[in-house]
XYZ file of C-alpha atoms in Angstrom:
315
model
C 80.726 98.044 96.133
C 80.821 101.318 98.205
C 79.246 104.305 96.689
C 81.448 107.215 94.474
C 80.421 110.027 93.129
C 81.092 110.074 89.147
C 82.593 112.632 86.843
C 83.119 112.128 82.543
C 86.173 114.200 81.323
C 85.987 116.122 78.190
C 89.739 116.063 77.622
C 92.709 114.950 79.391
C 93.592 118.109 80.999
C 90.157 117.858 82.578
C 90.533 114.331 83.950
C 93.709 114.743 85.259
C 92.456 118.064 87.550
C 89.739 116.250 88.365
C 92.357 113.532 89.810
C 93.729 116.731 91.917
C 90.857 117.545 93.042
C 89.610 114.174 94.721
C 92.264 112.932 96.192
C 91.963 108.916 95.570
C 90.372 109.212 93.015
C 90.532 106.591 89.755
C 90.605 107.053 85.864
C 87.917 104.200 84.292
C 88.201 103.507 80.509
C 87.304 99.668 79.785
C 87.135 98.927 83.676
C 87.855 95.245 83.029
C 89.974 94.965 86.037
C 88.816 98.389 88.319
C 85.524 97.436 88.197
C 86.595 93.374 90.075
C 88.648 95.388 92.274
C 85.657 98.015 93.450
C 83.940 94.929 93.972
C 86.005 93.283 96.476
C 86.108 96.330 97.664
C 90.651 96.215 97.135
C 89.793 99.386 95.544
C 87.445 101.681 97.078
C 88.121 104.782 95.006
C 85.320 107.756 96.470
C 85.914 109.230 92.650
C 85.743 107.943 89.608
C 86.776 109.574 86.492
C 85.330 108.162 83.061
C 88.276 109.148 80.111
C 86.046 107.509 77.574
C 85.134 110.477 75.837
C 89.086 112.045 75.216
C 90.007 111.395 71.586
C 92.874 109.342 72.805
C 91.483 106.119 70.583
C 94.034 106.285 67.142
C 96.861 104.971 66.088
C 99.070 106.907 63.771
C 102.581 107.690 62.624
C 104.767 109.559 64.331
C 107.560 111.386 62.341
C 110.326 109.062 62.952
C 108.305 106.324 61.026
C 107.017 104.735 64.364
C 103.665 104.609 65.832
C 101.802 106.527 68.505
C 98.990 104.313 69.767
C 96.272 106.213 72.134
C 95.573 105.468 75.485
C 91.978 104.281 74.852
C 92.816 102.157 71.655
C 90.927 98.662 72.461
C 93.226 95.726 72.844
C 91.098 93.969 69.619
C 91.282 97.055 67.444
C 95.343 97.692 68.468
C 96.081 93.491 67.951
C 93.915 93.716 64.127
C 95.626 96.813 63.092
C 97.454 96.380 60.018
C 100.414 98.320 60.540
C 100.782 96.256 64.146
C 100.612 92.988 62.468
C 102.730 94.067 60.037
C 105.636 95.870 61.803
C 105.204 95.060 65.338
C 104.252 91.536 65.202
C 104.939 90.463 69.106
C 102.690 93.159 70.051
C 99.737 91.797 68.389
C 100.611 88.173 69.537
C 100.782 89.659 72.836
C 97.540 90.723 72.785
C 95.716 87.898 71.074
C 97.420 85.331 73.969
C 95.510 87.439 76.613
C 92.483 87.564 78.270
C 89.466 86.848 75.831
C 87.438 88.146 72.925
C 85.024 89.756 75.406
C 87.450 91.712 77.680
C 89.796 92.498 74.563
C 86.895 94.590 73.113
C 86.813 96.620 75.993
C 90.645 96.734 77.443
C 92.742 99.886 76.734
C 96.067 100.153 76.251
C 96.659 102.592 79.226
C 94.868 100.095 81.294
C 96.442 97.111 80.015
C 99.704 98.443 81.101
C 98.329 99.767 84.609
C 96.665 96.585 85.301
C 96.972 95.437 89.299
C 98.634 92.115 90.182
C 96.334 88.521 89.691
C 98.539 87.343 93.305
C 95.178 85.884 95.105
C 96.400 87.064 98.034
C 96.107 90.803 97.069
C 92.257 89.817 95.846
C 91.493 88.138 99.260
C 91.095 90.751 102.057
C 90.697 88.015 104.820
C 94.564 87.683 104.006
C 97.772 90.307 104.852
C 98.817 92.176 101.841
C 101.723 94.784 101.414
C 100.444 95.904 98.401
C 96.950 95.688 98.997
C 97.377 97.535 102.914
C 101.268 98.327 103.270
C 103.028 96.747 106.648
C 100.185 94.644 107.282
C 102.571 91.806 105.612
C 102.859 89.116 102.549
C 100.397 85.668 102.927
C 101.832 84.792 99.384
C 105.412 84.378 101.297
C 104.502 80.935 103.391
C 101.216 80.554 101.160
C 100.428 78.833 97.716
C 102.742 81.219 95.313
C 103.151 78.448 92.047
C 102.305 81.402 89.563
C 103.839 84.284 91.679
C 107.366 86.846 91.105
C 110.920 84.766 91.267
C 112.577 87.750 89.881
C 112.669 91.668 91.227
C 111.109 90.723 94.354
C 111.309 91.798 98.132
C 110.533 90.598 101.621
C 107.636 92.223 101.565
C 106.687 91.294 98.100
C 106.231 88.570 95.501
C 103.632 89.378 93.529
C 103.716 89.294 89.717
C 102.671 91.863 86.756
C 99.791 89.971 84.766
C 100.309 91.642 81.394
C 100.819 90.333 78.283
C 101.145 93.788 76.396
C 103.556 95.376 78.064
C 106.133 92.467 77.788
C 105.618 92.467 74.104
C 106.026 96.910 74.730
C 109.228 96.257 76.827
C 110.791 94.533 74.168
C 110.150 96.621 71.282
C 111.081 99.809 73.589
C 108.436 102.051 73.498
C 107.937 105.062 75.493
C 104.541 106.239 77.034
C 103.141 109.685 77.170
C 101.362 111.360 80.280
C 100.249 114.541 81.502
C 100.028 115.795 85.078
C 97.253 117.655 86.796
C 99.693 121.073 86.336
C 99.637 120.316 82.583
C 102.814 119.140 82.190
C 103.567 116.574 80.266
C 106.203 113.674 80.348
C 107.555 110.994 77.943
C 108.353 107.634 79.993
C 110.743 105.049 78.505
C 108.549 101.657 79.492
C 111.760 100.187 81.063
C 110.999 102.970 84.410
C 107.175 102.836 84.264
C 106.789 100.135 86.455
C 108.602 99.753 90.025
C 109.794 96.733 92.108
C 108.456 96.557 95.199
C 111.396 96.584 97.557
C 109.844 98.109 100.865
C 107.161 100.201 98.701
C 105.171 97.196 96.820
C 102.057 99.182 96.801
C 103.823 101.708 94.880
C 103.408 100.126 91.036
C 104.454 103.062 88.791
C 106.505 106.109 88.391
C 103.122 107.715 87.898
C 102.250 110.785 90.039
C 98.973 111.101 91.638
C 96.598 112.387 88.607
C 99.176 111.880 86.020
C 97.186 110.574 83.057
C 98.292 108.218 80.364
C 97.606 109.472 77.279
C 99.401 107.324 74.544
C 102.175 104.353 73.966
C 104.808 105.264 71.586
C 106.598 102.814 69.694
C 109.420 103.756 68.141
C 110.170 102.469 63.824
C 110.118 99.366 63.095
C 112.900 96.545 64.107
C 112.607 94.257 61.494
C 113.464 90.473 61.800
C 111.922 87.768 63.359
C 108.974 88.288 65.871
C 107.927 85.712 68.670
C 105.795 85.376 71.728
C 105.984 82.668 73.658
C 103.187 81.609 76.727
C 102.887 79.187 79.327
C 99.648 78.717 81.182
C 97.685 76.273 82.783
C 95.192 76.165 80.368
C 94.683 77.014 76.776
C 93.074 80.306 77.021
C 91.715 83.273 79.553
C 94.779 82.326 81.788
C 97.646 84.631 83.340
C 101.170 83.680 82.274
C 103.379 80.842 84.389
C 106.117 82.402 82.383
C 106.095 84.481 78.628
C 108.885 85.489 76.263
C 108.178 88.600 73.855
C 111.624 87.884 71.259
C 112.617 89.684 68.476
C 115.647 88.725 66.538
C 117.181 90.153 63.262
C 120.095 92.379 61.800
C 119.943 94.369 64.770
C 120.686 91.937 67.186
C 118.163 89.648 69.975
C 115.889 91.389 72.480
C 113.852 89.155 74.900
C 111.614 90.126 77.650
C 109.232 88.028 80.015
C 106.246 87.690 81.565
C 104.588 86.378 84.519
C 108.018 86.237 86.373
C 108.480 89.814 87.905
C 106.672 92.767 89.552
C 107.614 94.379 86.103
C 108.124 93.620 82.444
C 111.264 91.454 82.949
C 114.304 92.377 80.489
C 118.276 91.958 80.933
C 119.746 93.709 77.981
C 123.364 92.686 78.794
C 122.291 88.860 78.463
C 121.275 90.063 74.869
C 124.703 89.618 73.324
C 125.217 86.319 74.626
C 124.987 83.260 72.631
C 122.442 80.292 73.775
C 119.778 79.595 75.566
C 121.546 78.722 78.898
C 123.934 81.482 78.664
C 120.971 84.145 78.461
C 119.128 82.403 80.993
C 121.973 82.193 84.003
C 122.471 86.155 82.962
C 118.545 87.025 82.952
C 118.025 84.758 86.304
C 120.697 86.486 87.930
C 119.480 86.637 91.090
C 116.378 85.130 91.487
C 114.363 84.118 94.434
C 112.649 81.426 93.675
C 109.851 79.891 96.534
C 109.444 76.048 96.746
C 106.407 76.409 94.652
C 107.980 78.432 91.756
C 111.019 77.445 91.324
C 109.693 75.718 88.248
C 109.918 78.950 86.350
C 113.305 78.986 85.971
C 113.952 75.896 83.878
C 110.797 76.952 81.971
C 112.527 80.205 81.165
C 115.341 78.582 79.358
C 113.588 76.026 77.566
C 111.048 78.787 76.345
C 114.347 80.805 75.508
C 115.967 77.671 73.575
C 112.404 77.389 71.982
C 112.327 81.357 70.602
C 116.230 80.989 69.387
C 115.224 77.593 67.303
C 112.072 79.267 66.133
C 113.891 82.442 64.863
C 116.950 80.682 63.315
C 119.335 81.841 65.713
C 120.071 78.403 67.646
C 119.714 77.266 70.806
């Protein structure tokens, strides 16, 4: 690990000009996935800002009867919260399906949704990597890509968003809150957080440099019936082949995926369709599948025939 100098924020407006100030710099709350990067040295940040001490750890109603979850609520304290279970029940399925007891206790919800690609190319820095060190190329195109991106991707690109959260966010629409190193501050519908890589794959967010997360809005509740769905190759502490976030009710289906895209994967035009392999052809539209992945297409279908017998709306 190379050496940084250190800095703890008293509020966000603090940490964020701090970010202006050193250039490179990096925000660290639960570090469960900055501090494996600093070690490999992928991320060699000369900065680091700790955001630990910023207030931004509650959850509570907003005035249109949703919630406003702070950046630095833990993953375990966001999954056990009774309103959450309650209300948003993929959310807190999301959350239990990922990672493990340990790392839940210390991941944030900003960082959940900012967390960097699993592609072991981008963790290997014998090997090219676009995102990792952009135009020095993409091993993970002729290389072992079975759990990679079939969906959103690029030449230069593959790579797949590890989160379990922020599928289980995507569907239920929620919006996240920032604010810049000018003070500004910015509401983000989840759908545009998070970019596909097309010739910029080390480009992840929307995010401006020192723009801060400071919480995840969801908006009131949707009612019906809520499902998440993940494949892995092994019972626990294992990134997603493929996952399905699902809720259906009154108001209609909503289905997004994991493990398949640069991004929280969602098609809302497939959502009025009827049956699994009509809302599969219309959410695969276009896919790119590798030798090694192609695999994660049928899953998808199955999974989605799986959710629509599970929620009483038929496969």
């Amino acid at each position: 690990m190379r050496p940084f100098t250190y800095h703890r924020a008293a509020d966000p407006a603090e940490a964020a000009g701090l970010a202006a100030e050193h250039p490179g710099a990096r925000f660290i709350a639960g570090g469960t996935n900055l501090l494996d990067l600093m070690k490999v040295q992928v991320e060699t940040p000369s900065h680091v800002i700790d955001i630990n001490r910023l207030g931004l750890d509650r959850i509570e109603k907003t005035g249109e009867g949703g919630l406003r979850i702070g950046a630095l609520v833990r993953n375990t304290d966001l999954a056990a919260d009774k309103r959450v279970r309650g209300d948003y029940a993929v959310l807190s399925r999301a959350l239990v399906a990922g990672a493990s007891g340990q790392l839940r206790n210390k991941a944030t919800t900003a960082g959940n949704l900012l967390q960097r690609t699993r592609c072991p190319y981008f963790y290997d820095t014998s090997k090219p990597c676009n995102k990792r060190k952009p135009g020095s190329g993409c091993a993970a195109l002729g290389g072992f890509n079975r759990g990679l991106a079939v969906l959103g991707t690029s030449d230069q690109c593959i790579a797949s968003h590890p989160s379990d959260m922020a599928v289980a966010m995507r569907v239920l629409d929620a919006v996240v809150e920032t604010v810049r190193p000018d003070g500004q501050t910015r509401a983000i519908p989840i759908a545009d957080l998070h970019t596909l890589p097309g010739k910029t794959p080390h480009v992840e967010t929307v995010l401006l440099p020192g723009e801060l997360i400071t919480a995840v809005v969801l908006p009131a509740p949707l009612g019906g019936r809520h499902v998440y769905h993940k494949v892995r190759d092994r019972a626990s502490y294992a990134f997603a082949l493929v996952s399905v976030a699902a809720v259906v009710g009154p108001r209609g289906q909503c289905f997004a995926f994991g493990g398949v895209a640069p991004k929280p994967w969602r098609v809302e035009a497939a959502e009025t369709l009827k049956g699994a392999d009509a809302i599969a052809a219309s959410i695969t539209l276009g896919a790119r599948p590798t030798e090694h992945n192609a695999f994660k297409l049928t899953l998808m279908r199955r999974m989605l025939g799986a959710v629509l017998a599970d929620t009483g709306a038929g496969a």
